[in-house]
């Protein structure tokens, strides 16, 4: 049974503080007792669980980074030294591509599942989705939001019509057959599908009757011009949602007022905002910008304390016209060089790792060419790869194919590998500049 | 709350009769009151719900066929005249390709979900899977077994590691990282993956430690030579499971004794076996062969009475070495011409329908070339398509691509369209013979 604060997303953030701090103290004790990673982190920082009584006390705890999670899983596979539940109690494991070719894993227990499902049902409610809504789902169900979203939709009692990706004909057919009023997809698919409807069904997408387009998995829904185009095509409201692979599939959700994404998980996660350069906490207030930092306060497996998300956001506070008082955000970028290709997180360093495994045929030097503003990238992603001298044309052609197929298989995105002669790509002494923006 | 018979799959089928008949009477009354399709069917057969008191009485009810379901959904979209629940109460809808390009839909209510999840948890228990099992799932989650199986695995408390299709590297990596002991996939993927492991990981698949390979979605797991090869490659037991898109994702499951698939859903579904030619009921007894006919006895939405599955099976009775007393089956074929391509049901008539939509460029005549014994087919499926005279080479090339892409999009399988001149393909006056076996 999960302990939740039913009306949490109708309250201003500060009023939840007492409730959050009760859970925080319990969670810190649990994490200290069950996670060797955090016990060591606390020891090194010279603090004990008793030192963390309030949200303000969290500043005493050093951040947790994605690199640490990866290292923690390398030392103690598969879930890492930070995991605090036994594999026996884990009912599901999601994997993400991580910053190297090796995936990182997130496990959830039955309790964690219950929390996620509760949050996901709230995401939908915030969108204005109810029991009568008919939702066509045109994202991958393997994608970790997918199978979690299924449970959230079913808990809410809406009608879930899963179609997945690569079946546009069926997406449109199902929308028509069920007079579906909600479509879940990535923003880039929403644009693609509008053209598909015109070309293949000889009708205007807005005549399909979609009222809410819930977009996620990649940025775009927050960009005014992208949003305006989708809304014009479809005659609908575009609503954004956002989560984090290591904390919860979704944690922020936009209401029909479209004035930013409401934080809807404050009984399960504490948000802090920090200056990404100094690491200093910035009080949550209207207009502040910074990096989101999450602390789980109700998590059994893979609990994280002060996890740096690398998501750069802008805050909006004050009561929303919808009546909700929780703070809202827009995502304005990333503080690292992560790219997002069709909803999949891809790190340039991971691409370099994979390409380097083709030594001695390649030198290991690469350059990623971006035609769009990062982090959003449309596949295939052009990647220049330096090859050693002496390869025949047919060896080069086979090598190109093999690298592309390995990238697809290890990092789950489509690339267009362009082989270039040894010595062509610029070298950097300190930090490799792997990404170059062209025609942006 | 579902009414279930906990130990049902440990009892001989006949001893459950009383329990089944209580549920049957209730269900027949429900169906009669809520489904216009069945009210009309009963009227035409001159029977009333009171005439159906025992399983034996079921013979009075005419069969329900897939064609009727399609027609029922055409008359009253989207779920059909046979549906007996309101769309408001439907929490999930699955679609199958059906025998024409238009999908047929199956909706489930929260109660139906509970029944399916219960059955799926039993399928796993029958396999010998428990809370400590670590299951890598390498089938599509959009595939309707997938998202249902997720719930069954989570109800059982095993660890579910969903990977999906098209990511072999990650499948192998996850098996290694979690020391997974169970792999879910299609039998053809099991063979493909064995070679993949040898080529890319330079190791023998059996060294990965998989103990149970649960195969389904296509026949093959029941063929001794296919099974032997997979078991040799992987050093595991291959266990089959089988269901039906219109009744439940899975209803039969093999135990580690590998002596046929146990029927594990007798508190939710009544099985009859009929002679597919005469339609006469054949009593369930050791060694009998016939077509499976299902009657739901605990279903709210899309309840079916005497549904002809077209699955040809052979029965085995008597106590299994595992202790279970329920009857067991092997699937030995189909009584229609349905093909199965990578787990997707494909009807030759549906292919003809889709191709015909390209008139006047095509004549509408097609021939499907099979290199394997049906119903199992490996993609791409070669299809000869007759074209009208006068198309240029580039028009032909564009036409081929367009037909292949439309087949992919409408029927979800990959084809290799071979255009042939008008008048090349044999004509049949009565019933088109669309399929030709070559090199079988």
mmCIF file of C-alpha atoms in Angstrom, chain A residues 77-79 87-97 101-103 105 110 113 131-132 134 141-142 147 150-151 154-164 166-167 169-170 173-174 177-178 196 200 402 408-412, chain B residues 77-79 87-97 102-103 105 110 113 131-132 134 141-142 147 150-151 154-164 166-170 173-174 177-178 196 200 402 408-412:
data_model
loop_
_atom_site.group_PDB
_atom_site.id
_atom_site.type_symbol
_atom_site.label_atom_id
_atom_site.label_comp_id
_atom_site.label_asym_id
_atom_site.label_seq_id
_atom_site.Cartn_x
_atom_site.Cartn_y
_atom_site.Cartn_z
ATOM 1 C CA UNK A 77 26.063 -5.961 -11.522
ATOM 2 C CA UNK A 78 23.323 -5.882 -12.511
ATOM 3 C CA UNK A 79 21.483 -3.192 -10.491
ATOM 4 C CA UNK A 87 16.389 -9.057 -7.246
ATOM 5 C CA UNK A 88 13.722 -11.422 -5.915
ATOM 6 C CA UNK A 89 11.554 -8.439 -5.049
ATOM 7 C CA UNK A 90 12.141 -6.732 -8.381
ATOM 8 C CA UNK A 91 9.223 -7.241 -10.743
ATOM 9 C CA UNK A 92 10.464 -5.261 -13.729
ATOM 10 C CA UNK A 93 13.731 -3.961 -15.115
ATOM 11 C CA UNK A 94 14.096 -1.206 -17.679
ATOM 12 C CA UNK A 95 17.303 -0.516 -19.510
ATOM 13 C CA UNK A 96 18.505 2.730 -20.998
ATOM 14 C CA UNK A 97 21.341 3.229 -23.420
ATOM 15 C CA UNK A 101 27.282 1.156 -25.232
ATOM 16 C CA UNK A 102 26.548 -0.732 -22.018
ATOM 17 C CA UNK A 103 22.964 -0.175 -20.867
ATOM 18 C CA UNK A 105 19.321 -0.687 -15.564
ATOM 19 C CA UNK A 110 5.769 -4.082 -6.650
ATOM 20 C CA UNK A 113 5.256 -0.094 -9.580
ATOM 21 C CA UNK A 131 -12.664 7.306 -17.863
ATOM 22 C CA UNK A 132 -14.508 8.119 -21.097
ATOM 23 C CA UNK A 134 -10.230 6.845 -25.847
ATOM 24 C CA UNK A 141 5.539 -0.050 -25.768
ATOM 25 C CA UNK A 142 9.036 -1.373 -25.175
ATOM 26 C CA UNK A 147 4.480 -0.224 -20.531
ATOM 27 C CA UNK A 150 -0.416 1.304 -20.024
ATOM 28 C CA UNK A 151 -0.836 0.678 -16.306
ATOM 29 C CA UNK A 154 -5.800 1.249 -17.073
ATOM 30 C CA UNK A 155 -5.827 2.456 -13.463
ATOM 31 C CA UNK A 156 -7.651 5.590 -14.583
ATOM 32 C CA UNK A 157 -10.108 3.445 -16.528
ATOM 33 C CA UNK A 158 -9.717 5.210 -19.880
ATOM 34 C CA UNK A 159 -9.746 3.049 -23.015
ATOM 35 C CA UNK A 160 -6.212 2.160 -24.055
ATOM 36 C CA UNK A 161 -5.697 1.317 -27.718
ATOM 37 C CA UNK A 162 -2.039 0.368 -28.138
ATOM 38 C CA UNK A 163 -0.737 0.459 -31.707
ATOM 39 C CA UNK A 164 2.967 1.191 -31.320
ATOM 40 C CA UNK A 166 5.604 1.774 -37.701
ATOM 41 C CA UNK A 167 1.878 1.242 -38.340
ATOM 42 C CA UNK A 169 -2.371 3.130 -41.342
ATOM 43 C CA UNK A 170 -3.572 1.342 -38.241
ATOM 44 C CA UNK A 173 -7.874 3.524 -38.680
ATOM 45 C CA UNK A 174 -8.132 3.097 -34.910
ATOM 46 C CA UNK A 177 -13.041 3.428 -35.540
ATOM 47 C CA UNK A 178 -13.022 4.446 -31.891
ATOM 48 C CA UNK A 196 0.469 10.783 -43.831
ATOM 49 C CA UNK A 200 -3.068 8.366 -47.684
ATOM 50 C CA UNK A 402 28.598 -3.252 -39.858
ATOM 51 C CA UNK A 408 21.477 0.218 -34.141
ATOM 52 C CA UNK A 409 21.787 -2.871 -32.051
ATOM 53 C CA UNK A 410 23.748 -1.389 -29.117
ATOM 54 C CA UNK A 411 22.352 2.124 -28.932
ATOM 55 C CA UNK A 412 18.969 1.667 -30.661
ATOM 56 C CA UNK B 77 -18.321 -0.304 -35.167
ATOM 57 C CA UNK B 78 -15.986 -0.463 -33.414
ATOM 58 C CA UNK B 79 -16.459 -3.519 -31.169
ATOM 59 C CA UNK B 87 -16.832 1.431 -24.379
ATOM 60 C CA UNK B 88 -16.663 3.404 -21.128
ATOM 61 C CA UNK B 89 -15.982 0.167 -19.263
ATOM 62 C CA UNK B 90 -13.384 -1.029 -21.757
ATOM 63 C CA UNK B 91 -9.859 -0.411 -20.507
ATOM 64 C CA UNK B 92 -7.891 -1.877 -23.418
ATOM 65 C CA UNK B 93 -8.443 -2.730 -27.058
ATOM 66 C CA UNK B 94 -6.299 -5.060 -29.124
ATOM 67 C CA UNK B 95 -6.466 -5.253 -32.876
ATOM 68 C CA UNK B 96 -5.633 -8.178 -35.123
ATOM 69 C CA UNK B 97 -5.126 -8.145 -38.852
ATOM 70 C CA UNK B 102 -9.432 -4.028 -41.914
ATOM 71 C CA UNK B 103 -8.407 -4.993 -38.385
ATOM 72 C CA UNK B 105 -10.873 -5.474 -32.445
ATOM 73 C CA UNK B 110 -11.161 -4.335 -15.899
ATOM 74 C CA UNK B 113 -8.134 -7.931 -17.567
ATOM 75 C CA UNK B 131 9.120 -15.433 -8.069
ATOM 76 C CA UNK B 132 12.875 -15.933 -8.362
ATOM 77 C CA UNK B 134 14.428 -13.697 -14.286
ATOM 78 C CA UNK B 141 5.213 -5.726 -26.442
ATOM 79 C CA UNK B 142 2.719 -4.251 -28.868
ATOM 80 C CA UNK B 147 1.424 -6.347 -22.758
ATOM 81 C CA UNK B 150 3.801 -8.268 -18.591
ATOM 82 C CA UNK B 151 0.873 -8.213 -16.186
ATOM 83 C CA UNK B 154 4.283 -9.041 -12.520
ATOM 84 C CA UNK B 155 1.364 -10.740 -10.749
ATOM 85 C CA UNK B 156 3.528 -13.811 -10.254
ATOM 86 C CA UNK B 157 6.338 -11.613 -8.950
ATOM 87 C CA UNK B 158 9.041 -12.859 -11.298
ATOM 88 C CA UNK B 159 11.514 -10.311 -12.654
ATOM 89 C CA UNK B 160 10.377 -9.025 -16.031
ATOM 90 C CA UNK B 161 13.089 -7.658 -18.308
ATOM 91 C CA UNK B 162 11.379 -6.375 -21.453
ATOM 92 C CA UNK B 163 13.641 -5.885 -24.448
ATOM 93 C CA UNK B 164 11.348 -6.378 -27.443
ATOM 94 C CA UNK B 166 15.288 -5.870 -33.114
ATOM 95 C CA UNK B 167 17.805 -5.536 -30.279
ATOM 96 C CA UNK B 168 19.659 -8.840 -30.135
ATOM 97 C CA UNK B 169 22.769 -7.323 -28.602
ATOM 98 C CA UNK B 170 20.706 -6.055 -25.705
ATOM 99 C CA UNK B 173 23.584 -8.475 -22.649
ATOM 100 C CA UNK B 174 20.545 -8.593 -20.359
ATOM 101 C CA UNK B 177 23.795 -9.190 -16.652
ATOM 102 C CA UNK B 178 20.792 -10.708 -14.856
ATOM 103 C CA UNK B 196 23.864 -14.335 -33.341
ATOM 104 C CA UNK B 200 28.836 -11.676 -32.108
ATOM 105 C CA UNK B 402 4.191 0.998 -52.841
ATOM 106 C CA UNK B 408 3.549 -3.709 -44.299
ATOM 107 C CA UNK B 409 1.398 -0.910 -43.037
ATOM 108 C CA UNK B 410 -2.003 -2.637 -43.309
ATOM 109 C CA UNK B 411 -1.144 -6.237 -42.512
ATOM 110 C CA UNK B 412 2.107 -5.770 -40.535
#
